[in-house]
mmCIF file of C-alpha atoms and ligand atoms in Angstrom:
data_model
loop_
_atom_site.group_PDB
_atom_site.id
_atom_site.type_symbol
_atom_site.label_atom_id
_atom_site.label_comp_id
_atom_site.label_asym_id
_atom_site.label_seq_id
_atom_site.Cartn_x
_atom_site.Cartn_y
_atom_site.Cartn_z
ATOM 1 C CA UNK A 6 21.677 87.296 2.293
ATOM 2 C CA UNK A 7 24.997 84.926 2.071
ATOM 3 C CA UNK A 8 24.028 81.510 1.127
ATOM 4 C CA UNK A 9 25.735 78.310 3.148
ATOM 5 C CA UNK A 10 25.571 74.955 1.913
ATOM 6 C CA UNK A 11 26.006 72.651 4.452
ATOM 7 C CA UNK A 12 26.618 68.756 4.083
ATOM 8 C CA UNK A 13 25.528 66.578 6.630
ATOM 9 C CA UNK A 14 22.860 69.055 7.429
ATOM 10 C CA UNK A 15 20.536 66.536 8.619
ATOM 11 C CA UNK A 16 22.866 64.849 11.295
ATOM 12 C CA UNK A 17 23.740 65.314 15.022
ATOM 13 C CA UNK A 18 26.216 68.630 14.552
ATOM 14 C CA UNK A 19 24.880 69.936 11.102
ATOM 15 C CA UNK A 20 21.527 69.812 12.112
ATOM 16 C CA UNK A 21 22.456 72.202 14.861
ATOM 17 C CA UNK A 22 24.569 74.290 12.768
ATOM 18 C CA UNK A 23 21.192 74.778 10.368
ATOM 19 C CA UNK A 24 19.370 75.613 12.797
ATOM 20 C CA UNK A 25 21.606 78.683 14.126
ATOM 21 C CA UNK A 26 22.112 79.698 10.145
ATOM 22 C CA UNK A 27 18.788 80.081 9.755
ATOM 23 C CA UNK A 28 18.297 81.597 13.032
ATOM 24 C CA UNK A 29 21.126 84.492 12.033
ATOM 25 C CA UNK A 30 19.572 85.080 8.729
ATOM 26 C CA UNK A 31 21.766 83.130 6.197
ATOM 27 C CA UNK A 32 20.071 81.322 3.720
ATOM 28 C CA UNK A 33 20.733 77.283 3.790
ATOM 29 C CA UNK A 34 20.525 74.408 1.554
ATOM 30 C CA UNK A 35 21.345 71.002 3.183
ATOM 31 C CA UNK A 36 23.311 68.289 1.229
ATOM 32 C CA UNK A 37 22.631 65.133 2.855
ATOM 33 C CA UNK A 38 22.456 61.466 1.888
ATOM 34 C CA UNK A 39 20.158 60.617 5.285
ATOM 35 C CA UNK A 40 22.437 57.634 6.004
ATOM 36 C CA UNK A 41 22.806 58.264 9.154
ATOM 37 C CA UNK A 42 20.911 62.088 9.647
ATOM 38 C CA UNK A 43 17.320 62.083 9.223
ATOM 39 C CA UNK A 44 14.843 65.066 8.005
ATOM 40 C CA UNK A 45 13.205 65.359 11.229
ATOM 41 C CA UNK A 46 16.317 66.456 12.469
ATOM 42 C CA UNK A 47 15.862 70.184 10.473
ATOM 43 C CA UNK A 48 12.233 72.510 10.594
ATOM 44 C CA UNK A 49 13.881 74.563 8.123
ATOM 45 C CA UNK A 50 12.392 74.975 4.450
ATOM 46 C CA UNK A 51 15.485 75.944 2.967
ATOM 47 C CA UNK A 52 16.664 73.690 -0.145
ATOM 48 C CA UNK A 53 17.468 69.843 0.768
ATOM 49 C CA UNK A 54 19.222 67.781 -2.042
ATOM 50 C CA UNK A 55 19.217 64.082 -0.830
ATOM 51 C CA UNK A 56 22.481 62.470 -2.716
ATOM 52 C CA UNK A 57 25.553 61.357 -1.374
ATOM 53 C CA UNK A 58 28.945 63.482 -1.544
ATOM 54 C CA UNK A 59 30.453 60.748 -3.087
ATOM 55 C CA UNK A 60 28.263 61.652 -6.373
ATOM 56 C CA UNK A 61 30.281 64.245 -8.245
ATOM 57 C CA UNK A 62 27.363 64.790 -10.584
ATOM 58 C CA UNK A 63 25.067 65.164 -8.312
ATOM 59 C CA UNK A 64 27.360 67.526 -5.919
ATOM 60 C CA UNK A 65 27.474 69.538 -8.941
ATOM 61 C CA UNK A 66 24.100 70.263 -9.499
ATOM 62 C CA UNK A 67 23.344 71.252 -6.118
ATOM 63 C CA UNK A 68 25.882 73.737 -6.723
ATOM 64 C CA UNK A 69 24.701 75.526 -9.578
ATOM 65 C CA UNK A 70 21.199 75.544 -8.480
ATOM 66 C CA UNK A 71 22.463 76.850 -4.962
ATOM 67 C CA UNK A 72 25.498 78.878 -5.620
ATOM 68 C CA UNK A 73 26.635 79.062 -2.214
ATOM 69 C CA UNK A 74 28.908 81.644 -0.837
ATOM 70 C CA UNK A 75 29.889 79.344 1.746
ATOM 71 C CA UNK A 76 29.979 75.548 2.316
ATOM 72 C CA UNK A 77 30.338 73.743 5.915
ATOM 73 C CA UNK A 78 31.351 70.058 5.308
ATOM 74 C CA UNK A 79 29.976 67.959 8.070
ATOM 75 C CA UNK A 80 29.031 64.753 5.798
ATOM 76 C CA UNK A 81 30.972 61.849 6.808
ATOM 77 C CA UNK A 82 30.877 58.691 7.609
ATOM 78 C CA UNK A 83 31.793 59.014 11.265
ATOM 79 C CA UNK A 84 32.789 55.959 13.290
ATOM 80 C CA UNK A 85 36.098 54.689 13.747
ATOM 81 C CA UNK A 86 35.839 50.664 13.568
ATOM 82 C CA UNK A 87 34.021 50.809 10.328
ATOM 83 C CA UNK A 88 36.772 52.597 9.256
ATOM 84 C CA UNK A 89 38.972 49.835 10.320
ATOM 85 C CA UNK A 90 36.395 47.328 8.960
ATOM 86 C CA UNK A 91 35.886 49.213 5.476
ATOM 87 C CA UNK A 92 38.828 51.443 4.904
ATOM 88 C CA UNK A 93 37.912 51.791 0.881
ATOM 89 C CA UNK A 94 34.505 52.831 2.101
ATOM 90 C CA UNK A 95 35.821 55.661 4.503
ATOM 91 C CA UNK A 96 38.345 56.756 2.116
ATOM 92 C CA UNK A 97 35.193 57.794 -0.837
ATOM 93 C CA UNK A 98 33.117 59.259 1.810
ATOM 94 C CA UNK A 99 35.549 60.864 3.820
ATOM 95 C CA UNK A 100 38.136 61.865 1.257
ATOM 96 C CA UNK A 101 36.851 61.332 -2.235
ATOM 97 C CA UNK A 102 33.534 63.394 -0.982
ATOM 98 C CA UNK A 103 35.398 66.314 0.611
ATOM 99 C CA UNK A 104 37.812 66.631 -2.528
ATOM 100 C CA UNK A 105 34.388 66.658 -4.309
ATOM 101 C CA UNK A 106 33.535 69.598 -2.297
ATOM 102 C CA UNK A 107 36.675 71.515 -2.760
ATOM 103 C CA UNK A 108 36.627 70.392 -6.820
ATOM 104 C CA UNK A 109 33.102 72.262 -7.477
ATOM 105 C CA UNK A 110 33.743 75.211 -4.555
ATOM 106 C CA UNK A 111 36.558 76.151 -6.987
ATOM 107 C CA UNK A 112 34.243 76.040 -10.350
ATOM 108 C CA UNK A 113 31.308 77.482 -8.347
ATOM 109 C CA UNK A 114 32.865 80.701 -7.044
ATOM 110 C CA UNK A 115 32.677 79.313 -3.078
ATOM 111 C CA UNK A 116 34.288 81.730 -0.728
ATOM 112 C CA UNK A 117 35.617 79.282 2.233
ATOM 113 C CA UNK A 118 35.048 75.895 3.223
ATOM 114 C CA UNK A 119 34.381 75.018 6.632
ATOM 115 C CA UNK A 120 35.300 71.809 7.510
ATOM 116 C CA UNK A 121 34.429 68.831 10.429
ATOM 117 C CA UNK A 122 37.897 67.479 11.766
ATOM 118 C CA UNK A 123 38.544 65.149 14.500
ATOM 119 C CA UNK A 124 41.054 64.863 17.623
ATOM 120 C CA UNK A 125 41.518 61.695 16.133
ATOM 121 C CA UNK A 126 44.051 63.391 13.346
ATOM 122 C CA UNK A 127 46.503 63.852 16.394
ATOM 123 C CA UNK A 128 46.793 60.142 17.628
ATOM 124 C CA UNK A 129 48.497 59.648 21.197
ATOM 125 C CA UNK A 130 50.049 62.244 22.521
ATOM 126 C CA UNK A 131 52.313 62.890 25.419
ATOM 127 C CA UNK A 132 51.650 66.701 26.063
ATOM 128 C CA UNK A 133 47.777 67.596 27.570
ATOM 129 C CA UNK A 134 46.149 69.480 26.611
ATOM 130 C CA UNK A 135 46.908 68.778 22.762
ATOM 131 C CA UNK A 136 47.394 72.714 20.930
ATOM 132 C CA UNK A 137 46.594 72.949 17.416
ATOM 133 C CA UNK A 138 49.987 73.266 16.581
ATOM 134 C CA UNK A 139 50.873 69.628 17.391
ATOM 135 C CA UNK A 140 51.832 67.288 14.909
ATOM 136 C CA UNK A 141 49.473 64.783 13.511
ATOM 137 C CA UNK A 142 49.559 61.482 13.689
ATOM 138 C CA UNK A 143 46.393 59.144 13.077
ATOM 139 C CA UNK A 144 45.782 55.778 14.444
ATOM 140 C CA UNK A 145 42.889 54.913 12.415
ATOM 141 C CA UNK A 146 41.471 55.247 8.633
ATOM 142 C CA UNK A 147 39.365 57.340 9.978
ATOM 143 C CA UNK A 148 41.733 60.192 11.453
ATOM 144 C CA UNK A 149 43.728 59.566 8.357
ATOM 145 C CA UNK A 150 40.618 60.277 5.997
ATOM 146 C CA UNK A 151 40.249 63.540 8.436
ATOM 147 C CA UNK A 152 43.765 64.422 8.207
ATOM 148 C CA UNK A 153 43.711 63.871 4.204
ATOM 149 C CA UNK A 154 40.799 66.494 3.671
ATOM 150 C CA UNK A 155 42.773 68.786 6.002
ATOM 151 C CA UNK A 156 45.485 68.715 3.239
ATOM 152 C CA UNK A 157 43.715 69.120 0.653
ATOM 153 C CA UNK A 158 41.837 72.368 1.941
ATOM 154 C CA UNK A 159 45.108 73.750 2.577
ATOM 155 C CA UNK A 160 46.623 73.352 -1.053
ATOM 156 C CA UNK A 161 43.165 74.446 -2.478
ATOM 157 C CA UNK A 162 44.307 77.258 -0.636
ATOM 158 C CA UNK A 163 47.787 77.429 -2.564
ATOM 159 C CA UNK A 164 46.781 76.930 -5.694
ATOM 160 C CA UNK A 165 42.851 78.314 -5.905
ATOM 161 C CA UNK A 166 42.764 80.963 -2.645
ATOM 162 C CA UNK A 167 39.399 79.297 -1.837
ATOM 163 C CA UNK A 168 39.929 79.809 2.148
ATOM 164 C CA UNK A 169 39.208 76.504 4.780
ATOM 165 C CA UNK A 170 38.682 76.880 8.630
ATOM 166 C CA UNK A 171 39.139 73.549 10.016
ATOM 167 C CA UNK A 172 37.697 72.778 13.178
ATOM 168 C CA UNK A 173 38.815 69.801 14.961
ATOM 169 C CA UNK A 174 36.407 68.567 17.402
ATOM 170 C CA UNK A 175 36.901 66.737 20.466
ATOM 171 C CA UNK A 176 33.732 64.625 22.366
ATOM 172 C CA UNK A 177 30.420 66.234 20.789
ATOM 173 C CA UNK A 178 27.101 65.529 22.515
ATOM 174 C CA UNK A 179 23.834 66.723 22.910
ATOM 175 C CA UNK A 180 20.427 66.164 21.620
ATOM 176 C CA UNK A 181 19.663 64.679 18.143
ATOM 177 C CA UNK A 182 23.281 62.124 18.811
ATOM 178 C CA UNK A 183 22.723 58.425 18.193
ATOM 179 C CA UNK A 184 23.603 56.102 20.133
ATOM 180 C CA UNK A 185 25.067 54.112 16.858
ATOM 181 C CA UNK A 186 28.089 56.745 16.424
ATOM 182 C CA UNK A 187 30.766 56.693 18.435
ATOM 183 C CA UNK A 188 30.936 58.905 20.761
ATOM 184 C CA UNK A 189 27.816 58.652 21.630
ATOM 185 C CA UNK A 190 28.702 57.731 24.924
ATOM 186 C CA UNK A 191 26.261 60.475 26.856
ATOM 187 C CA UNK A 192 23.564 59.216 25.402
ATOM 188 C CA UNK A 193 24.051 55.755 25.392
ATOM 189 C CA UNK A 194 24.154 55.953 29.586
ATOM 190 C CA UNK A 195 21.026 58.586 29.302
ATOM 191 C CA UNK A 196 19.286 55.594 27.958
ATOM 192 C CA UNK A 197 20.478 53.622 30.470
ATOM 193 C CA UNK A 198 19.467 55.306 33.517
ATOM 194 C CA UNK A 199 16.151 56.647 31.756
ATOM 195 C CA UNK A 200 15.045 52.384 31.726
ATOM 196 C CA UNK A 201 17.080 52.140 34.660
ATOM 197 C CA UNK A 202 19.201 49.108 33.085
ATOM 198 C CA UNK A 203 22.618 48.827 33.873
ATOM 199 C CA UNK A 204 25.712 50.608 31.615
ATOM 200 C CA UNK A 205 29.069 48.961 30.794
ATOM 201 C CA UNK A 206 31.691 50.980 31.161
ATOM 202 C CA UNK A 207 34.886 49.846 29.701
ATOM 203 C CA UNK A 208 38.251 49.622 31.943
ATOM 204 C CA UNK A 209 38.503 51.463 35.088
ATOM 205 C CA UNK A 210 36.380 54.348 34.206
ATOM 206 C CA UNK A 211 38.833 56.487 35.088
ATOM 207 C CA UNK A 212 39.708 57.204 31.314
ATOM 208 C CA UNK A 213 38.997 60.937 30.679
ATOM 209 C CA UNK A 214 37.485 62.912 27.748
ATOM 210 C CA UNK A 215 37.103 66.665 27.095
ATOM 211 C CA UNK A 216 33.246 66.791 26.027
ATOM 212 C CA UNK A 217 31.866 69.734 24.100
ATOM 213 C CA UNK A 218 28.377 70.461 24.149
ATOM 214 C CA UNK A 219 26.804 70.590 20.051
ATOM 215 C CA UNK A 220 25.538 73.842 20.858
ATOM 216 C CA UNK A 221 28.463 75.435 21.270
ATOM 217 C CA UNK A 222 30.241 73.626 18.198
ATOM 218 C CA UNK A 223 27.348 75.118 15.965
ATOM 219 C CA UNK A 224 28.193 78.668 17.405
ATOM 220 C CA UNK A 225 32.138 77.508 16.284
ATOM 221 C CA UNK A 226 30.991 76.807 12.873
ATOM 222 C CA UNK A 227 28.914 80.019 12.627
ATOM 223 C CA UNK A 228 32.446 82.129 13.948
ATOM 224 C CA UNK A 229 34.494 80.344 11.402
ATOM 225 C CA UNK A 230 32.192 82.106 8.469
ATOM 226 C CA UNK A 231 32.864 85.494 9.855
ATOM 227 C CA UNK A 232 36.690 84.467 9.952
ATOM 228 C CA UNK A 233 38.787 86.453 8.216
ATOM 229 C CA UNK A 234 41.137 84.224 6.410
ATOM 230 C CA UNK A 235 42.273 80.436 7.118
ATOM 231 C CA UNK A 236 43.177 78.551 9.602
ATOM 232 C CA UNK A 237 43.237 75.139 12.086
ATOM 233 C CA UNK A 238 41.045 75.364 15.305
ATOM 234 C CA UNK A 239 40.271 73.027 18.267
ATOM 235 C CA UNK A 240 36.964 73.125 18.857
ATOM 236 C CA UNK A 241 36.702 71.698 22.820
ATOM 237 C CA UNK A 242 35.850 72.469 26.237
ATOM 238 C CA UNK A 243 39.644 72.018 26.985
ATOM 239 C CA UNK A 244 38.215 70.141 30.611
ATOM 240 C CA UNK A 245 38.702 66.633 31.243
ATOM 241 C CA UNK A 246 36.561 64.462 32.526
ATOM 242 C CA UNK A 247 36.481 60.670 33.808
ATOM 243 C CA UNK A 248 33.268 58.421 32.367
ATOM 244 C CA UNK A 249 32.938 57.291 36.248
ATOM 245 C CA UNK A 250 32.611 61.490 36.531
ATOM 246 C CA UNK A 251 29.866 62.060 33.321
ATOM 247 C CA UNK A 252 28.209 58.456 34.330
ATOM 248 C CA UNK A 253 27.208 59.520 37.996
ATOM 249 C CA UNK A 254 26.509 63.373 36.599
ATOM 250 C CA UNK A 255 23.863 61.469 34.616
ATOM 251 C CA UNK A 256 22.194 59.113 37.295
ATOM 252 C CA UNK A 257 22.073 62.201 39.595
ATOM 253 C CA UNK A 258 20.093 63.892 36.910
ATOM 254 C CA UNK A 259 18.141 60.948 36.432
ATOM 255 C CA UNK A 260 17.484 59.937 39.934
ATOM 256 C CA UNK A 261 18.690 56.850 39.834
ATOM 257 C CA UNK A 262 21.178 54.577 41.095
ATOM 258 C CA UNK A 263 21.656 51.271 39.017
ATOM 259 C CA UNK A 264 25.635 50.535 39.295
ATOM 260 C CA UNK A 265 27.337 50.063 36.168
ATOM 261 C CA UNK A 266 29.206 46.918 35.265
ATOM 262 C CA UNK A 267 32.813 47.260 34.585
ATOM 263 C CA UNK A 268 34.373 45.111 31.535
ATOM 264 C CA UNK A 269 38.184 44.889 30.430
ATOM 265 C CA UNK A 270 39.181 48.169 28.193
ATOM 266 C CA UNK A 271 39.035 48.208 24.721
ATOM 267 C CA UNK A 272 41.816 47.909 22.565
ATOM 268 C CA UNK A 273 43.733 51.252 21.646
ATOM 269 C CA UNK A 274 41.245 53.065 23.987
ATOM 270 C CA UNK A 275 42.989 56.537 24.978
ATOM 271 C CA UNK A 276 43.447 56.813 29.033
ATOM 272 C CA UNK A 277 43.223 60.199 28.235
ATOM 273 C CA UNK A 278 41.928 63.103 25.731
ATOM 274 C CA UNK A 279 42.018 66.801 25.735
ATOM 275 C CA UNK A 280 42.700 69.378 23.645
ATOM 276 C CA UNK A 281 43.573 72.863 23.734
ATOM 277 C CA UNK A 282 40.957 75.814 23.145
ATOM 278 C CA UNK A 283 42.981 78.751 23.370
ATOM 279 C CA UNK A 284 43.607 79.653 19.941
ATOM 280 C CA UNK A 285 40.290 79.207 18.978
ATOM 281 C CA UNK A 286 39.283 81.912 21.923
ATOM 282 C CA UNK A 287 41.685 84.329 20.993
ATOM 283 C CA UNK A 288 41.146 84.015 17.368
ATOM 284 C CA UNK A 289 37.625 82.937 16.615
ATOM 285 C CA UNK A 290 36.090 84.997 18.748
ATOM 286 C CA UNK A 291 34.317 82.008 20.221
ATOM 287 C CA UNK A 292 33.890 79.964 23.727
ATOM 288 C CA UNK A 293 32.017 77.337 25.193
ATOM 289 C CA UNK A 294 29.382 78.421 27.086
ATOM 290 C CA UNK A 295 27.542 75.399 28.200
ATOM 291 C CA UNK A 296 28.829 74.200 31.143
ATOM 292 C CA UNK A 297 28.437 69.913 31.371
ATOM 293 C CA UNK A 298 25.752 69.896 34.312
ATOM 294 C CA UNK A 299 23.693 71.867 31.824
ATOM 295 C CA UNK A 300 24.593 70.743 28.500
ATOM 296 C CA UNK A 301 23.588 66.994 30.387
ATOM 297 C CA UNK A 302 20.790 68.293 31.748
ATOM 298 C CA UNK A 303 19.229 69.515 28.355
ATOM 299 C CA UNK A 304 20.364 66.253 26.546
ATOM 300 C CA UNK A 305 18.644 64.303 28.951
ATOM 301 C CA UNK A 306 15.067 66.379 28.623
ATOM 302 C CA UNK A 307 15.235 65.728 25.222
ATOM 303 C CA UNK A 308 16.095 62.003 25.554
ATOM 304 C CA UNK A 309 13.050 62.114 27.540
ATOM 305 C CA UNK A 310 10.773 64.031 25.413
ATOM 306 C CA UNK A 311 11.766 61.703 22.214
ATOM 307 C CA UNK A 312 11.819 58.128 25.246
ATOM 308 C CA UNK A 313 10.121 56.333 22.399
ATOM 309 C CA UNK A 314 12.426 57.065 19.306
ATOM 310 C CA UNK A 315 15.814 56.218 20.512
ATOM 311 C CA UNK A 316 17.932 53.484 19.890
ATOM 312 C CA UNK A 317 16.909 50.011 22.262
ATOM 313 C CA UNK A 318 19.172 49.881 25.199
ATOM 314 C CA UNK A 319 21.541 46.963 25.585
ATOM 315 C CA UNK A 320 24.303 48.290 23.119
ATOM 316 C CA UNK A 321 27.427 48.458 24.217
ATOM 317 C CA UNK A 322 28.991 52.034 24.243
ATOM 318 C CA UNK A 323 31.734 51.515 21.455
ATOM 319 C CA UNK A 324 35.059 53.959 21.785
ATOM 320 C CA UNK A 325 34.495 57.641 22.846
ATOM 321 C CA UNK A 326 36.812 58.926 20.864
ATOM 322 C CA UNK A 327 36.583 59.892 17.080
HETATM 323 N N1 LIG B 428 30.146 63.607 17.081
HETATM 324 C C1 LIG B 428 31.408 63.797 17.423
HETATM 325 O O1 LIG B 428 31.798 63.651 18.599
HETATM 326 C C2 LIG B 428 32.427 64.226 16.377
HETATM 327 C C3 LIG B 428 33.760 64.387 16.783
HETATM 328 C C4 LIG B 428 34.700 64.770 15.825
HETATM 329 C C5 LIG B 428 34.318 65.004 14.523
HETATM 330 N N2 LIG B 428 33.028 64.815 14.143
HETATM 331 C C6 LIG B 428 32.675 65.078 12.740
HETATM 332 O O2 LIG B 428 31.534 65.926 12.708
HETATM 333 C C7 LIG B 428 30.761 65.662 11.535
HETATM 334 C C8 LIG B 428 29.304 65.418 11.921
HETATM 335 O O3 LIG B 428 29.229 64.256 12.744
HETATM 336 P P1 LIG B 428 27.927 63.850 13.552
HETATM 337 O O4 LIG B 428 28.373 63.361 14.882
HETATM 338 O O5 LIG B 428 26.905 64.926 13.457
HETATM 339 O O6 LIG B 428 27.482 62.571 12.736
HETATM 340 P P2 LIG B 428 26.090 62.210 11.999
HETATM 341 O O7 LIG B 428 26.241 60.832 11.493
HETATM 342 O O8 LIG B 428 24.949 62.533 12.876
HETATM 343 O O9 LIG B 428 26.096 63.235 10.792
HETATM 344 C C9 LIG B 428 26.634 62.963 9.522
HETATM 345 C C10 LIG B 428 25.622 63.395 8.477
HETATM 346 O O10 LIG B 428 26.211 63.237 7.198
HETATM 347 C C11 LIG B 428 25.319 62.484 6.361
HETATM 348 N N3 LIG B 428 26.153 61.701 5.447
HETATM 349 C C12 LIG B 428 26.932 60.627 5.754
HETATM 350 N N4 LIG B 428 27.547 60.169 4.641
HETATM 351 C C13 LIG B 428 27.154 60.983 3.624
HETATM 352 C C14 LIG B 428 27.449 61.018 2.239
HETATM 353 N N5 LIG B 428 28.275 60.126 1.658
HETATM 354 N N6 LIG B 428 26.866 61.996 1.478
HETATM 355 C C15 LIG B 428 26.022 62.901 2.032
HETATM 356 N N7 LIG B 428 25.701 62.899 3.343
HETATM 357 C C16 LIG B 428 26.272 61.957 4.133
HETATM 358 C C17 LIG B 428 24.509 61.617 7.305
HETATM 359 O O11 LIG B 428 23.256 61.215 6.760
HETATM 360 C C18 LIG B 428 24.345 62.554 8.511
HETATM 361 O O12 LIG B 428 23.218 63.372 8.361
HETATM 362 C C19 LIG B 428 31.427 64.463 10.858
HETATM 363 O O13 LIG B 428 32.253 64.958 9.828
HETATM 364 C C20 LIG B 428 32.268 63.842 11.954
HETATM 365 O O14 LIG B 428 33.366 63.137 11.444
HETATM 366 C C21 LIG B 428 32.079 64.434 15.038
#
């Protein structure tokens, strides 16, 4: 049985990921600090170790109890103005923890490292949708600290042949997201309509984003361990779509009809996001499969199985884009 370590295994995406390792018969730890993730999150009793990436030591001795074959990197701190607001902060989590990762994978004999990117490495861009091959250019600490890691899994390739897939993300949602990350978008109007309150959305609404279901980025993550070799994937549904388009998707699910309010855009706010899938469907042997009627639909039953645990409504949706 191959063993995966995966960080972040408690949060939105890695909890997912677990879920479908266990479910294809690899045996999982989770490394996970619960700042944001929570133990609820995973029914698996595989090994948990609850420290912080950050914590070389205590990286380490996950490590040698675990010995992983594989490790998929998902810890991070995830939301773009705290990186702005506490760029020293992102910087150990984001970078100091994944050159943790890549520091023991070498002593401890791990095969690849799979690792969490962001469309945010690419910045603005003039050509839609983005391709993998496009150059990078960061507008935050945060896509910087993404963009960083990236680097670094590429000369651990050089100099210690540990292989990397990196796999860029675009919009994830589905069940288990908070409303606190960014991103989070989908279910911040779920709990909207569910109390039938109003939702802000931010300039015209006519901004677009290319949404991803977290199903089908746990399948990604599961194809990038059967990868042979290393390499840079966009993980995306490659389909735009306005928030005036997923907002009224969602009230038409929800039967209802509150209008939302419109405020002035946020600064630095893309008008538009989208990247290109097509290398990771030719090479990965991967594709979405949800389509967004029913990765929405199943998002909102589970908002409305778990109405009493989420997040108060009232919070403004903060920038969709990571
Ligand atoms: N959600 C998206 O739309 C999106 C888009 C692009 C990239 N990503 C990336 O995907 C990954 C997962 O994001 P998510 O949306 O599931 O977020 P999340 O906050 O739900 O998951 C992150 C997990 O990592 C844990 N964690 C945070 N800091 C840690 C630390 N220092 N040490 C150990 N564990 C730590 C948290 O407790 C949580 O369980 C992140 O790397 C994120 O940057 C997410």
């Amino acid at each position: 049985m191959e063993k995966v370590l995966v960080t972040g295994g408690f949060g939105f995406i890695g909890s997912h990921i677990v879920e479908k390792l266990v479910h294809h018969n690899y045996e999982v730890a989770v490394y996970d600090n619960l700042s944001t993730g929570s133990i609820n999150n995973v029914h698996s009793k595989g090994l948990a170790f609850f420290d912080s990436v950050e914590d070389e030591g205590a990286l380490e001795k996950a490590m040698k109890t675990f010995k992983p074959d594989f490790v998929i990197h998902q810890a991070a701190q995830i939301s773009v103005q705290n990186s702005v607001s506490n760029i020293t902060n992102d910087a150990r989590i984001n970078i100091i923890g994944s050159t943790n990762i890549i520091k023991l994978s070498q002593k401890y004999g791990v095969k690849k490292i799979i690792f969490a990117s962001s469309a945010a490495v690419y910045g603005n861009s003039k050509i839609m949708p983005i391709p993998v091959s496009h150059p990078t250019h960061p507008l935050s600490p945060y896509g910087v600290s993404k963009q960083t890691a990236e680097e670094y899994l590429k000369l651990a390739k050089e100099l210690y042949d540990i292989d990397y897939v990196i796999l860029r993300y675009s919009n994830v949602y589905g069940p288990r997201q908070t409303v606190s990350g960014e991103g989070g978008v989908i279910s911040i109007f779920i709990n909207h309509v569910m109390q039938e309150e109003q939702s802000v959305i931010y300039g015209d609404g006519l901004q677009t984003r290319d949404f991803i279901y977290v199903d089908d980025v746990a399948s990604a993550n599961l194809q990038a361990l059967k990868y042979n070799g290393s390499g840079t994937f966009n993980i995306s549904s490659s389909t735009c779509t306005s928030i005036n388009e997923v907002f009224s998707k969602i009230q038409s699910i929800g039967k209802q009809n509150v209008s939302p309010i419109y405020q002035p855009a946020k600064d630095g706010d893309l008008k538009e996001s989208l990247l290109c899938n097509k290398k990771s469907i030719q090479k990965l042997d991967w594709q979405p499969i949800y389509s967004l009627e029913k990765g929405l639909t199943n998002t909102y039953d589970y908002y409305l199985k778990q109405k009493d645990s989420i997040l108060p409504s009232g919070k403004e949706p903060t920038s969709v884009l990571k």
